[in-house]
Coordinates of C-alpha atoms and ligand atoms in Angstrom, one line a residue:
M1 CA 82.3 109.4 89.6
R2 CA 80.9 108.1 92.7
R3 CA 82.4 107.4 96.0
M4 CA 83.0 103.7 97.0
T5 CA 80.4 102.7 99.6
T6 CA 80.7 98.8 100.0
D7 CA 82.9 96.7 101.9
T8 CA 85.9 95.2 100.0
P9 CA 87.7 91.9 101.1
I10 CA 91.5 92.2 101.2
L11 CA 93.2 88.9 101.1
M12 CA 96.6 88.4 102.6
Y13 CA 98.9 85.8 101.1
H14 CA 102.7 84.9 101.7
S15 CA 104.0 82.2 99.8
V16 CA 102.7 80.2 96.8
S17 CA 104.8 77.0 96.9
E18 CA 104.5 73.0 96.9
R19 CA 107.1 72.8 99.5
A20 CA 106.2 75.0 102.4
P21 CA 108.0 73.9 105.6
R22 CA 105.3 72.6 108.1
R23 CA 105.2 75.3 110.5
F24 CA 104.7 77.7 107.6
R25 CA 102.1 76.1 105.8
R26 CA 99.2 78.2 107.3
F27 CA 101.0 81.1 105.6
S28 CA 101.3 79.3 102.4
V29 CA 99.1 78.1 99.5
T30 CA 100.0 75.6 96.6
P31 CA 100.0 76.8 93.2
R32 CA 97.1 74.5 92.3
G33 CA 95.0 75.7 95.3
F34 CA 95.9 79.4 94.3
E35 CA 94.7 78.8 90.7
Q36 CA 91.4 77.4 92.2
Q37 CA 91.0 80.4 94.2
L38 CA 91.4 82.9 91.3
R39 CA 89.1 80.6 89.1
H40 CA 86.4 80.9 92.0
M41 CA 86.9 84.6 92.2
R42 CA 86.5 84.9 88.6
E43 CA 83.2 82.8 88.4
R44 CA 81.9 84.9 91.3
G45 CA 82.5 87.9 89.0
C46 CA 85.0 89.6 91.4
T47 CA 87.4 92.1 90.0
A48 CA 91.0 92.3 91.4
L49 CA 92.2 95.8 92.3
T50 CA 95.6 96.8 93.7
I51 CA 95.5 98.8 97.0
G52 CA 96.4 102.0 95.3
E53 CA 93.4 101.4 92.9
L54 CA 91.3 100.5 96.0
M55 CA 92.4 103.9 97.8
R56 CA 91.4 105.8 94.4
L57 CA 88.1 103.9 94.4
R58 CA 87.3 105.2 97.8
A59 CA 88.3 108.5 97.1
G60 CA 85.9 108.6 93.9
R61 CA 88.9 108.8 91.7
L62 CA 88.8 105.3 90.1
E63 CA 87.3 105.2 86.6
N64 CA 84.8 102.3 85.9
P65 CA 84.7 101.1 89.5
P66 CA 83.9 97.3 89.3
A67 CA 80.9 95.8 90.7
R68 CA 82.7 93.4 93.1
P69 CA 86.2 94.3 93.8
V70 CA 88.6 92.3 95.8
V71 CA 92.2 93.0 96.6
L72 CA 94.9 90.4 96.7
T73 CA 98.0 91.3 98.6
F74 CA 101.3 89.3 99.2
D75 CA 103.6 89.9 102.2
D76 CA 107.3 89.8 102.4
G77 CA 108.5 89.2 98.8
F78 CA 108.9 85.5 98.4
A79 CA 110.7 84.3 95.1
D80 CA 107.8 82.0 94.7
F81 CA 105.8 84.8 93.5
H82 CA 107.5 85.4 90.4
E83 CA 107.5 81.7 89.7
H84 CA 103.9 80.8 90.8
A85 CA 101.7 83.6 91.5
M86 CA 102.5 86.1 88.8
P87 CA 101.8 83.5 85.8
A88 CA 98.5 82.5 87.8
L89 CA 97.5 86.2 88.2
A90 CA 98.2 86.9 84.5
R91 CA 96.0 83.9 83.2
Y92 CA 93.2 85.1 85.2
G93 CA 93.8 89.0 84.6
M94 CA 94.0 89.8 88.1
R95 CA 96.2 92.4 89.7
A96 CA 98.1 92.3 93.0
T97 CA 100.0 94.2 95.6
L98 CA 103.3 92.9 96.9
Y99 CA 104.8 94.1 100.1
V100 CA 108.4 93.9 100.0
T101 CA 111.0 93.5 102.9
T102 CA 113.7 95.5 101.6
G103 CA 116.6 94.0 103.7
Y104 CA 116.1 90.4 102.6
V105 CA 115.8 91.2 98.6
G106 CA 117.9 88.6 96.9
R107 CA 118.6 86.7 100.1
T108 CA 116.4 84.1 102.1
S109 CA 113.8 84.2 104.8
A110 CA 116.3 84.6 107.6
W111 CA 113.8 86.0 109.9
L112 CA 111.7 82.8 109.8
Q113 CA 114.6 80.7 111.0
G114 CA 112.5 80.3 114.4
I115 CA 109.8 78.3 112.7
G116 CA 112.0 76.3 110.6
A117 CA 111.5 78.5 107.5
G118 CA 114.5 80.6 107.3
H119 CA 116.0 79.2 104.0
L120 CA 113.1 80.4 101.5
P121 CA 114.5 82.1 98.6
M122 CA 113.3 86.0 98.3
L123 CA 112.8 87.7 95.2
N124 CA 115.7 89.8 93.6
W125 CA 115.9 93.2 92.3
G126 CA 115.6 92.1 88.8
Q127 CA 112.2 90.4 89.4
L128 CA 110.9 93.1 91.3
A129 CA 111.6 95.3 88.5
E130 CA 109.8 93.0 86.1
L131 CA 106.7 92.5 88.4
A132 CA 106.5 96.4 88.7
Q133 CA 106.4 96.4 84.9
H134 CA 103.8 93.8 84.6
G135 CA 101.3 95.9 86.7
I136 CA 102.1 94.4 90.3
E137 CA 102.0 97.3 92.8
I138 CA 105.0 97.3 94.9
G139 CA 104.5 98.2 98.5
A140 CA 107.0 98.4 101.5
H141 CA 107.2 96.0 104.4
T142 CA 110.1 97.5 106.5
A143 CA 113.9 96.6 106.0
S144 CA 114.2 93.8 108.4
H145 CA 110.8 92.8 109.3
P146 CA 110.5 93.7 113.0
A147 CA 107.6 94.2 115.1
L148 CA 107.4 98.0 114.8
D149 CA 105.2 98.5 117.8
A150 CA 108.1 97.1 120.1
L151 CA 110.6 99.5 118.6
P152 CA 111.9 102.8 119.8
R153 CA 110.2 105.5 117.7
I154 CA 113.2 106.6 115.8
E155 CA 114.2 103.0 115.0
A156 CA 110.6 102.2 113.8
A157 CA 110.7 105.5 111.4
R158 CA 113.9 104.5 110.1
E159 CA 112.5 100.9 109.1
I160 CA 109.6 102.6 107.7
V161 CA 111.5 105.3 105.7
V162 CA 114.3 103.1 104.5
S163 CA 112.2 100.4 103.0
K164 CA 110.4 103.3 100.9
R165 CA 113.5 105.0 99.7
T166 CA 115.3 101.8 98.8
L167 CA 112.5 100.6 96.7
E168 CA 112.2 103.8 95.0
D169 CA 115.6 104.3 94.4
K170 CA 116.4 100.5 93.2
L171 CA 113.1 100.4 91.0
G172 CA 112.5 104.0 89.9
I173 CA 108.8 104.1 90.9
A174 CA 106.8 105.8 93.4
V175 CA 106.0 103.6 96.5
D176 CA 102.7 104.7 98.2
S177 CA 101.6 101.5 100.1
F178 CA 102.8 100.0 103.4
A179 CA 102.0 96.8 105.4
Y180 CA 102.9 96.3 108.9
P181 CA 105.2 93.2 109.6
F182 CA 103.0 90.6 111.6
G183 CA 100.2 93.2 111.3
Y184 CA 101.5 94.9 114.5
H185 CA 100.7 98.7 114.7
S186 CA 100.3 101.5 117.2
P187 CA 99.2 105.2 117.2
G188 CA 102.7 106.2 116.9
V189 CA 103.6 103.7 114.1
R190 CA 100.7 104.6 112.0
R191 CA 101.8 108.3 112.4
A192 CA 105.4 107.2 111.3
V193 CA 104.1 105.6 108.3
R194 CA 101.8 108.5 107.2
E195 CA 104.8 111.1 107.9
A196 CA 107.0 108.9 105.6
G197 CA 104.7 109.9 102.8
F198 CA 102.7 106.6 102.5
G199 CA 98.9 107.0 101.4
S200 CA 97.9 103.6 103.1
A201 CA 98.9 100.6 105.4
C202 CA 97.7 97.2 105.7
A203 CA 97.3 95.3 108.9
V204 CA 95.5 92.0 109.5
G205 CA 92.1 92.5 111.2
Y206 CA 90.3 89.3 110.2
R207 CA 87.3 91.2 108.6
T208 CA 86.3 92.7 105.5
S209 CA 87.7 96.3 104.9
R210 CA 85.1 98.9 105.4
P211 CA 85.1 102.2 103.1
D212 CA 85.3 104.3 106.2
E213 CA 88.0 102.4 107.6
N214 CA 91.4 104.3 108.7
P215 CA 93.5 103.9 105.5
F216 CA 96.5 103.4 107.8
A217 CA 94.9 100.2 109.4
L218 CA 93.3 98.4 106.5
S219 CA 91.9 95.0 107.5
R220 CA 92.6 92.0 105.7
H221 CA 91.9 88.4 105.9
I222 CA 94.5 85.4 105.7
A223 CA 94.0 83.3 102.8
C224 CA 95.5 79.9 102.9
E225 CA 95.1 76.3 101.3
Q226 CA 92.0 75.8 103.0
T227 CA 90.6 79.0 101.9
Q228 CA 88.3 77.1 99.0
T229 CA 84.5 77.2 97.8
V230 CA 82.6 77.9 101.0
A231 CA 85.3 79.5 102.9
L232 CA 86.4 81.7 100.3
D233 CA 82.6 82.7 99.6
A234 CA 82.3 83.7 103.0
L235 CA 85.6 86.0 102.9
L236 CA 84.3 87.4 99.5
G237 CA 80.8 87.8 100.7
T238 CA 79.6 85.8 97.7
R239 CA 76.9 83.5 97.3
P240 CA 77.3 80.5 95.1
T241 CA 75.6 80.9 91.8
S242 CA 72.8 78.5 90.7
M243 CA 75.1 76.8 88.3
A244 CA 77.8 76.3 90.8
V245 CA 75.0 74.7 93.3
L246 CA 73.8 72.6 90.4
R247 CA 77.4 71.5 89.6
D248 CA 78.1 70.7 93.3
R249 CA 75.0 68.7 93.6
L250 CA 75.7 66.7 90.4
R251 CA 79.3 66.1 91.7
S252 CA 77.9 64.6 95.1
A253 CA 75.2 62.8 93.4
A254 CA 77.7 61.0 90.8
W255 CA 80.0 60.4 93.9
A256 CA 77.1 58.8 96.0
R257 CA 76.5 56.5 93.0
L258 CA 80.0 55.6 92.5
R259 CA 80.5 54.8 96.3
H260 CA 77.2 52.6 96.3
H261 CA 78.8 50.7 93.2
V262 CA 82.2 50.4 94.7
L263 CA 81.5 49.9 98.3
G264 CA 78.0 48.3 98.0
Y265 CA 76.6 50.6 100.4
N266 CA 75.6 54.2 100.8
H267 CA 75.3 56.4 103.9
A268 CA 74.6 60.2 104.1
Ligands
LIG1 ZN1 105.8 89.9 106.8

C-alpha cells in the first residue's frame, strides 16, 4: 500500500440547523445548505473519510485509498447532528467525525451563553451510541470546553483525559481523536493529548491539511452556509467539471432572458 502524498481538506462544522442564533450563524449551516455541500462534494468525486481513516491513509495502512479524500468534522456535539447531519450524510454515503464535549452531553450549550447561544440542545448518550454504531467516529473535545492553552498544565491534562475516559466508558468504544476547543493549543497541550493516548488532534489553521503535518495540530477549514460552489471548490482544491460549467452558463443565460422579459432591460 502506498503512503498518502497529497493534501486533504478537513472541514470543520458545528451546528446544522435552521434556527441558529444570530451571533452563532457563522458556525452554523442550514440543513439545505449542508445537503447542497454534500451533493457538490459527490459531484466532484470526493470521498469522505473519518479522521481515523485519514491517519491510516497517511500511515499507508488504509485499503483502497480514495483518489480525492475529504474529511468532515463536527465540533461540540449539538443535538442537530442527529436530527439533520446524520440523515444527510447517510443519503450521500459520507462518513464524519464528531468531537464531543463530554460535560454537556444531554444538556445545553451553556458555554455559549456569552454570544446568546447557550440554550442549544446537545446530543444525549443514547444518540451518541446510535451514531457510533452507524459509522460516525466519536472523538473527544474536553469535558467543559475551556481554552486549554490558558489552563494550568494539570487542569488541562485532566480535561483531556476525562473526556476520553468518559466517552470510552459510556459508549464502550476506543476514542483515538481529539479536537482543541476554539482550536487553541500549545506545545504543553499537544504533549498532554499525546500522553493521554490519542493518535491525532484537530486545530483550525484555515488551510488544507498536508500529509507531513503534525498529527496533533491538524489544519481545518471552517465550513458555513456561504461555503457553496466556488468557495467550496476553493477549499476542496477541485475545479468545476465541464458539465457544471455548462449548467451554470445555461442557468445564467436563462436568467438573463427571464430578466429581459420581466424587467424589459438587460445589463451585465
Ligand atoms: Zn468546540
